[in-house]
Amino acid sequence: MRIARFSIDGNVAFGAVEGDGPDGLVLDIIKGIPYADFELSGTKVPLSKVRLLPPVLPNKVVAIGRNYAEHAKELGNAIVDDQGRPEPPVAFFKPTTSVIGSGDAIEYPSFSDELHHEAELAVVIGRMCREVPRERVKDVIFGYTCANDVTARDVQKREKQWARAKGFDTSCPLGPWVETELDPSDLAIQATVNGEQRQLGRTADMIRSIEELVVHITEAMTLLPGDVILTGTPAGVGPLNVGDEVAVTIEGIGTLTNKVIKRG
């Protein structure tokens, strides 16, 4: 099931996305919130009549870096130590103020001259969890959505912490909706800029699986319903300029599209 969050006539609601093709999609409004048992109201509105919002409002976004070998290589980062042992996952936060939805604008930050796109599969958590064993990971996942870990690459290179480089306002597009029934083990991930393909990879190429990432993160912290895990980006990251339209498409989910504008 595809679950969207949207606004219409000043009201915000969740809805189940029904139909095929952009012109035939409708939203069946959900009674309550989708993380618990819910009912469909039977009240339906065309997708074309609403504004899509970020599909969730996370308490936190936990992002994982260097989870695709070719991407780590293109930025000159090692994935094993001097003794051939895998490096531990690189985890960082993106604040809730960085989250925007499909169709919202990415604002080019004034403190950067090198903005990059990073197409990623996002995991949406469905229940409060901590110290999740590997065999229970599927029980805590609500679904999956598309993400773009927009990065001020020049700032990332010159500052030891990535908070500004990856946490600035509008740096975390999510959407267009959450797909709750999906096998994420081998999905195509693509990023295009102005229609030109930049990134093309598969989730099967992740160094660490979704199960490993959830176990690793929840060893340290509690995840709440609506929290998001970004699982890393395949190779092909590259520049974004004001006026560009960037689209992230993930097999079985859909396409997240955002335009880059000048901040202010």
JSON list of N, CA, C and O in Angstrom, two decimals, residues 111-151:
[
{"chain": "A", "resi": 111, "resn": "PHE", "atom": "N", "xyz": [26.21, 29.53, 1.79]},
{"chain": "A", "resi": 111, "resn": "PHE", "atom": "CA", "xyz": [27.57, 29.27, 2.26]},
{"chain": "A", "resi": 111, "resn": "PHE", "atom": "C", "xyz": [28.29, 28.18, 1.45]},
{"chain": "A", "resi": 111, "resn": "PHE", "atom": "O", "xyz": [29.36, 27.73, 1.82]},
{"chain": "A", "resi": 112, "resn": "SER", "atom": "N", "xyz": [27.69, 27.75, 0.34]},
{"chain": "A", "resi": 112, "resn": "SER", "atom": "CA", "xyz": [28.27, 26.68, -0.47]},
{"chain": "A", "resi": 112, "resn": "SER", "atom": "C", "xyz": [28.34, 27.08, -1.93]},
{"chain": "A", "resi": 112, "resn": "SER", "atom": "O", "xyz": [27.50, 27.84, -2.43]},
{"chain": "A", "resi": 113, "resn": "ASP", "atom": "N", "xyz": [29.35, 26.53, -2.62]},
{"chain": "A", "resi": 113, "resn": "ASP", "atom": "CA", "xyz": [29.48, 26.70, -4.06]},
{"chain": "A", "resi": 113, "resn": "ASP", "atom": "C", "xyz": [29.47, 25.35, -4.78]},
{"chain": "A", "resi": 113, "resn": "ASP", "atom": "O", "xyz": [29.77, 25.29, -5.98]},
{"chain": "A", "resi": 114, "resn": "GLU", "atom": "N", "xyz": [29.15, 24.28, -4.06]},
{"chain": "A", "resi": 114, "resn": "GLU", "atom": "CA", "xyz": [29.22, 22.94, -4.66]},
{"chain": "A", "resi": 114, "resn": "GLU", "atom": "C", "xyz": [28.14, 22.05, -4.04]},
{"chain": "A", "resi": 114, "resn": "GLU", "atom": "O", "xyz": [28.40, 21.31, -3.09]},
{"chain": "A", "resi": 115, "resn": "LEU", "atom": "N", "xyz": [26.96, 22.12, -4.59]},
{"chain": "A", "resi": 115, "resn": "LEU", "atom": "CA", "xyz": [25.83, 21.33, -4.10]},
{"chain": "A", "resi": 115, "resn": "LEU", "atom": "C", "xyz": [25.73, 20.04, -4.91]},
{"chain": "A", "resi": 115, "resn": "LEU", "atom": "O", "xyz": [25.81, 20.07, -6.13]},
{"chain": "A", "resi": 116, "resn": "HIS", "atom": "N", "xyz": [25.54, 18.91, -4.21]},
{"chain": "A", "resi": 116, "resn": "HIS", "atom": "CA", "xyz": [25.45, 17.61, -4.88]},
{"chain": "A", "resi": 116, "resn": "HIS", "atom": "C", "xyz": [24.14, 16.90, -4.54]},
{"chain": "A", "resi": 116, "resn": "HIS", "atom": "O", "xyz": [23.61, 17.04, -3.44]},
{"chain": "A", "resi": 117, "resn": "HIS", "atom": "N", "xyz": [23.66, 16.10, -5.47]},
{"chain": "A", "resi": 117, "resn": "HIS", "atom": "CA", "xyz": [22.54, 15.20, -5.24]},
{"chain": "A", "resi": 117, "resn": "HIS", "atom": "C", "xyz": [23.06, 13.84, -4.78]},
{"chain": "A", "resi": 117, "resn": "HIS", "atom": "O", "xyz": [24.17, 13.43, -5.16]},
{"chain": "A", "resi": 118, "resn": "GLU", "atom": "N", "xyz": [22.26, 13.14, -3.95]},
{"chain": "A", "resi": 118, "resn": "GLU", "atom": "CA", "xyz": [22.57, 11.77, -3.53]},
{"chain": "A", "resi": 118, "resn": "GLU", "atom": "C", "xyz": [21.25, 11.00, -3.42]},
{"chain": "A", "resi": 118, "resn": "GLU", "atom": "O", "xyz": [20.53, 11.14, -2.43]},
{"chain": "A", "resi": 119, "resn": "ALA", "atom": "N", "xyz": [20.96, 10.19, -4.41]},
{"chain": "A", "resi": 119, "resn": "ALA", "atom": "CA", "xyz": [19.72, 9.41, -4.41]},
{"chain": "A", "resi": 119, "resn": "ALA", "atom": "C", "xyz": [19.84, 8.25, -3.43]},
{"chain": "A", "resi": 119, "resn": "ALA", "atom": "O", "xyz": [20.84, 7.52, -3.43]},
{"chain": "A", "resi": 120, "resn": "GLU", "atom": "N", "xyz": [18.79, 8.06, -2.60]},
{"chain": "A", "resi": 120, "resn": "GLU", "atom": "CA", "xyz": [18.87, 7.03, -1.57]},
{"chain": "A", "resi": 120, "resn": "GLU", "atom": "C", "xyz": [17.50, 6.39, -1.32]},
{"chain": "A", "resi": 120, "resn": "GLU", "atom": "O", "xyz": [16.46, 7.04, -1.45]},
{"chain": "A", "resi": 121, "resn": "LEU", "atom": "N", "xyz": [17.53, 5.13, -0.91]},
{"chain": "A", "resi": 121, "resn": "LEU", "atom": "CA", "xyz": [16.36, 4.47, -0.38]},
{"chain": "A", "resi": 121, "resn": "LEU", "atom": "C", "xyz": [16.22, 4.85, 1.09]},
{"chain": "A", "resi": 121, "resn": "LEU", "atom": "O", "xyz": [17.19, 4.76, 1.85]},
{"chain": "A", "resi": 122, "resn": "ALA", "atom": "N", "xyz": [15.03, 5.29, 1.49]},
{"chain": "A", "resi": 122, "resn": "ALA", "atom": "CA", "xyz": [14.78, 5.66, 2.88]},
{"chain": "A", "resi": 122, "resn": "ALA", "atom": "C", "xyz": [13.88, 4.63, 3.53]},
{"chain": "A", "resi": 122, "resn": "ALA", "atom": "O", "xyz": [12.88, 4.19, 2.95]},
{"chain": "A", "resi": 123, "resn": "VAL", "atom": "N", "xyz": [14.24, 4.24, 4.74]},
{"chain": "A", "resi": 123, "resn": "VAL", "atom": "CA", "xyz": [13.45, 3.32, 5.56]},
{"chain": "A", "resi": 123, "resn": "VAL", "atom": "C", "xyz": [12.64, 4.14, 6.55]},
{"chain": "A", "resi": 123, "resn": "VAL", "atom": "O", "xyz": [13.20, 4.98, 7.26]},
{"chain": "A", "resi": 124, "resn": "VAL", "atom": "N", "xyz": [11.34, 3.90, 6.63]},
{"chain": "A", "resi": 124, "resn": "VAL", "atom": "CA", "xyz": [10.47, 4.59, 7.57]},
{"chain": "A", "resi": 124, "resn": "VAL", "atom": "C", "xyz": [10.11, 3.64, 8.70]},
{"chain": "A", "resi": 124, "resn": "VAL", "atom": "O", "xyz": [9.61, 2.53, 8.45]},
{"chain": "A", "resi": 125, "resn": "ILE", "atom": "N", "xyz": [10.37, 4.06, 9.92]},
{"chain": "A", "resi": 125, "resn": "ILE", "atom": "CA", "xyz": [10.11, 3.23, 11.10]},
{"chain": "A", "resi": 125, "resn": "ILE", "atom": "C", "xyz": [8.63, 3.34, 11.47]},
{"chain": "A", "resi": 125, "resn": "ILE", "atom": "O", "xyz": [8.04, 4.42, 11.44]},
{"chain": "A", "resi": 126, "resn": "GLY", "atom": "N", "xyz": [8.04, 2.20, 11.89]},
{"chain": "A", "resi": 126, "resn": "GLY", "atom": "CA", "xyz": [6.62, 2.17, 12.19]},
{"chain": "A", "resi": 126, "resn": "GLY", "atom": "C", "xyz": [6.27, 2.04, 13.65]},
{"chain": "A", "resi": 126, "resn": "GLY", "atom": "O", "xyz": [5.10, 2.23, 14.03]},
{"chain": "A", "resi": 127, "resn": "ARG", "atom": "N", "xyz": [7.24, 1.72, 14.49]},
{"chain": "A", "resi": 127, "resn": "ARG", "atom": "CA", "xyz": [6.94, 1.60, 15.93]},
{"chain": "A", "resi": 127, "resn": "ARG", "atom": "C", "xyz": [8.18, 1.93, 16.74]},
{"chain": "A", "resi": 127, "resn": "ARG", "atom": "O", "xyz": [9.30, 1.85, 16.25]},
{"chain": "A", "resi": 128, "resn": "MET", "atom": "N", "xyz": [7.97, 2.34, 17.99]},
{"chain": "A", "resi": 128, "resn": "MET", "atom": "CA", "xyz": [9.10, 2.65, 18.87]},
{"chain": "A", "resi": 128, "resn": "MET", "atom": "C", "xyz": [9.92, 1.39, 19.07]},
{"chain": "A", "resi": 128, "resn": "MET", "atom": "O", "xyz": [9.39, 0.31, 19.34]},
{"chain": "A", "resi": 129, "resn": "CYS", "atom": "N", "xyz": [11.24, 1.52, 18.94]},
{"chain": "A", "resi": 129, "resn": "CYS", "atom": "CA", "xyz": [12.08, 0.33, 19.05]},
{"chain": "A", "resi": 129, "resn": "CYS", "atom": "C", "xyz": [13.48, 0.70, 19.53]},
{"chain": "A", "resi": 129, "resn": "CYS", "atom": "O", "xyz": [13.97, 1.81, 19.30]},
{"chain": "A", "resi": 130, "resn": "ARG", "atom": "N", "xyz": [14.08, -0.25, 20.20]},
{"chain": "A", "resi": 130, "resn": "ARG", "atom": "CA", "xyz": [15.46, -0.11, 20.67]},
{"chain": "A", "resi": 130, "resn": "ARG", "atom": "C", "xyz": [16.08, -1.49, 20.76]},
{"chain": "A", "resi": 130, "resn": "ARG", "atom": "O", "xyz": [15.39, -2.47, 21.06]},
{"chain": "A", "resi": 131, "resn": "GLU", "atom": "N", "xyz": [17.36, -1.58, 20.43]},
{"chain": "A", "resi": 131, "resn": "GLU", "atom": "CA", "xyz": [18.09, -2.86, 20.47]},
{"chain": "A", "resi": 131, "resn": "GLU", "atom": "C", "xyz": [17.32, -3.95, 19.73]},
{"chain": "A", "resi": 131, "resn": "GLU", "atom": "O", "xyz": [17.03, -5.02, 20.25]},
{"chain": "A", "resi": 132, "resn": "VAL", "atom": "N", "xyz": [17.03, -3.66, 18.48]},
{"chain": "A", "resi": 132, "resn": "VAL", "atom": "CA", "xyz": [16.24, -4.58, 17.66]},
{"chain": "A", "resi": 132, "resn": "VAL", "atom": "C", "xyz": [17.13, -5.73, 17.17]},
{"chain": "A", "resi": 132, "resn": "VAL", "atom": "O", "xyz": [18.16, -5.49, 16.53]},
{"chain": "A", "resi": 133, "resn": "PRO", "atom": "N", "xyz": [16.76, -6.98, 17.45]},
{"chain": "A", "resi": 133, "resn": "PRO", "atom": "CA", "xyz": [17.53, -8.10, 16.89]},
{"chain": "A", "resi": 133, "resn": "PRO", "atom": "C", "xyz": [17.27, -8.22, 15.40]},
{"chain": "A", "resi": 133, "resn": "PRO", "atom": "O", "xyz": [16.21, -7.82, 14.91]},
{"chain": "A", "resi": 134, "resn": "ARG", "atom": "N", "xyz": [18.22, -8.77, 14.70]},
{"chain": "A", "resi": 134, "resn": "ARG", "atom": "CA", "xyz": [18.13, -8.85, 13.24]},
{"chain": "A", "resi": 134, "resn": "ARG", "atom": "C", "xyz": [16.84, -9.51, 12.78]},
{"chain": "A", "resi": 134, "resn": "ARG", "atom": "O", "xyz": [16.21, -9.07, 11.82]},
{"chain": "A", "resi": 135, "resn": "GLU", "atom": "N", "xyz": [16.41, -10.55, 13.48]},
{"chain": "A", "resi": 135, "resn": "GLU", "atom": "CA", "xyz": [15.22, -11.29, 13.05]},
{"chain": "A", "resi": 135, "resn": "GLU", "atom": "C", "xyz": [13.92, -10.53, 13.27]},
{"chain": "A", "resi": 135, "resn": "GLU", "atom": "O", "xyz": [12.87, -10.92, 12.77]},
{"chain": "A", "resi": 136, "resn": "ARG", "atom": "N", "xyz": [13.97, -9.41, 13.99]},
{"chain": "A", "resi": 136, "resn": "ARG", "atom": "CA", "xyz": [12.77, -8.62, 14.26]},
{"chain": "A", "resi": 136, "resn": "ARG", "atom": "C", "xyz": [12.75, -7.30, 13.48]},
{"chain": "A", "resi": 136, "resn": "ARG", "atom": "O", "xyz": [11.81, -6.51, 13.64]},
{"chain": "A", "resi": 137, "resn": "VAL", "atom": "N", "xyz": [13.73, -7.07, 12.64]},
{"chain": "A", "resi": 137, "resn": "VAL", "atom": "CA", "xyz": [13.82, -5.79, 11.95]},
{"chain": "A", "resi": 137, "resn": "VAL", "atom": "C", "xyz": [12.58, -5.51, 11.11]},
{"chain": "A", "resi": 137, "resn": "VAL", "atom": "O", "xyz": [12.02, -4.40, 11.12]},
{"chain": "A", "resi": 138, "resn": "LYS", "atom": "N", "xyz": [12.10, -6.50, 10.39]},
{"chain": "A", "resi": 138, "resn": "LYS", "atom": "CA", "xyz": [10.92, -6.28, 9.53]},
{"chain": "A", "resi": 138, "resn": "LYS", "atom": "C", "xyz": [9.71, -5.84, 10.35]},
{"chain": "A", "resi": 138, "resn": "LYS", "atom": "O", "xyz": [8.84, -5.13, 9.83]},
{"chain": "A", "resi": 139, "resn": "ASP", "atom": "N", "xyz": [9.65, -6.24, 11.60]},
{"chain": "A", "resi": 139, "resn": "ASP", "atom": "CA", "xyz": [8.49, -5.90, 12.45]},
{"chain": "A", "resi": 139, "resn": "ASP", "atom": "C", "xyz": [8.43, -4.42, 12.79]},
{"chain": "A", "resi": 139, "resn": "ASP", "atom": "O", "xyz": [7.36, -3.91, 13.16]},
{"chain": "A", "resi": 140, "resn": "VAL", "atom": "N", "xyz": [9.56, -3.72, 12.72]},
{"chain": "A", "resi": 140, "resn": "VAL", "atom": "CA", "xyz": [9.58, -2.31, 13.13]},
{"chain": "A", "resi": 140, "resn": "VAL", "atom": "C", "xyz": [9.57, -1.35, 11.94]},
{"chain": "A", "resi": 140, "resn": "VAL", "atom": "O", "xyz": [9.55, -0.14, 12.12]},
{"chain": "A", "resi": 141, "resn": "ILE", "atom": "N", "xyz": [9.58, -1.90, 10.73]},
{"chain": "A", "resi": 141, "resn": "ILE", "atom": "CA", "xyz": [9.61, -1.05, 9.54]},
{"chain": "A", "resi": 141, "resn": "ILE", "atom": "C", "xyz": [8.19, -0.83, 9.04]},
{"chain": "A", "resi": 141, "resn": "ILE", "atom": "O", "xyz": [7.43, -1.77, 8.81]},
{"chain": "A", "resi": 142, "resn": "PHE", "atom": "N", "xyz": [7.83, 0.44, 8.84]},
{"chain": "A", "resi": 142, "resn": "PHE", "atom": "CA", "xyz": [6.54, 0.81, 8.28]},
{"chain": "A", "resi": 142, "resn": "PHE", "atom": "C", "xyz": [6.54, 0.71, 6.77]},
{"chain": "A", "resi": 142, "resn": "PHE", "atom": "O", "xyz": [5.59, 0.24, 6.15]},
{"chain": "A", "resi": 143, "resn": "GLY", "atom": "N", "xyz": [7.64, 1.15, 6.15]},
{"chain": "A", "resi": 143, "resn": "GLY", "atom": "CA", "xyz": [7.72, 1.10, 4.69]},
{"chain": "A", "resi": 143, "resn": "GLY", "atom": "C", "xyz": [8.95, 1.84, 4.19]},
{"chain": "A", "resi": 143, "resn": "GLY", "atom": "O", "xyz": [9.89, 2.11, 4.95]},
{"chain": "A", "resi": 144, "resn": "TYR", "atom": "N", "xyz": [8.90, 2.18, 2.90]},
{"chain": "A", "resi": 144, "resn": "TYR", "atom": "CA", "xyz": [10.08, 2.73, 2.23]},
{"chain": "A", "resi": 144, "resn": "TYR", "atom": "C", "xyz": [9.66, 3.90, 1.33]},
{"chain": "A", "resi": 144, "resn": "TYR", "atom": "O", "xyz": [8.56, 3.91, 0.77]},
{"chain": "A", "resi": 145, "resn": "THR", "atom": "N", "xyz": [10.57, 4.86, 1.20]},
{"chain": "A", "resi": 145, "resn": "THR", "atom": "CA", "xyz": [10.31, 5.99, 0.31]},
{"chain": "A", "resi": 145, "resn": "THR", "atom": "C", "xyz": [11.61, 6.42, -0.35]},
{"chain": "A", "resi": 145, "resn": "THR", "atom": "O", "xyz": [12.69, 5.89, -0.05]},
{"chain": "A", "resi": 146, "resn": "CYS", "atom": "N", "xyz": [11.51, 7.37, -1.27]},
{"chain": "A", "resi": 146, "resn": "CYS", "atom": "CA", "xyz": [12.67, 7.91, -1.96]},
{"chain": "A", "resi": 146, "resn": "CYS", "atom": "C", "xyz": [13.24, 9.08, -1.15]},
{"chain": "A", "resi": 146, "resn": "CYS", "atom": "O", "xyz": [12.49, 9.82, -0.50]},
{"chain": "A", "resi": 147, "resn": "ALA", "atom": "N", "xyz": [14.55, 9.24, -1.23]},
{"chain": "A", "resi": 147, "resn": "ALA", "atom": "CA", "xyz": [15.20, 10.35, -0.52]},
{"chain": "A", "resi": 147, "resn": "ALA", "atom": "C", "xyz": [16.32, 10.92, -1.38]},
{"chain": "A", "resi": 147, "resn": "ALA", "atom": "O", "xyz": [16.87, 10.24, -2.25]},
{"chain": "A", "resi": 148, "resn": "ASN", "atom": "N", "xyz": [16.65, 12.17, -1.10]},
{"chain": "A", "resi": 148, "resn": "ASN", "atom": "CA", "xyz": [17.78, 12.84, -1.72]},
{"chain": "A", "resi": 148, "resn": "ASN", "atom": "C", "xyz": [18.58, 13.49, -0.61]},
{"chain": "A", "resi": 148, "resn": "ASN", "atom": "O", "xyz": [18.13, 14.46, 0.01]},
{"chain": "A", "resi": 149, "resn": "ASP", "atom": "N", "xyz": [19.74, 12.92, -0.32]},
{"chain": "A", "resi": 149, "resn": "ASP", "atom": "CA", "xyz": [20.62, 13.45, 0.73]},
{"chain": "A", "resi": 149, "resn": "ASP", "atom": "C", "xyz": [21.45, 14.58, 0.13]},
{"chain": "A", "resi": 149, "resn": "ASP", "atom": "O", "xyz": [22.63, 14.43, -0.16]},
{"chain": "A", "resi": 150, "resn": "VAL", "atom": "N", "xyz": [20.80, 15.72, -0.07]},
{"chain": "A", "resi": 150, "resn": "VAL", "atom": "CA", "xyz": [21.47, 16.86, -0.73]},
{"chain": "A", "resi": 150, "resn": "VAL", "atom": "C", "xyz": [22.62, 17.34, 0.16]},
{"chain": "A", "resi": 150, "resn": "VAL", "atom": "O", "xyz": [22.45, 17.53, 1.37]},
{"chain": "A", "resi": 151, "resn": "THR", "atom": "N", "xyz": [23.79, 17.53, -0.47]},
{"chain": "A", "resi": 151, "resn": "THR", "atom": "CA", "xyz": [25.01, 17.77, 0.29]},
{"chain": "A", "resi": 151, "resn": "THR", "atom": "C", "xyz": [25.78, 18.96, -0.26]},
{"chain": "A", "resi": 151, "resn": "THR", "atom": "O", "xyz": [26.00, 19.06, -1.48]}
]
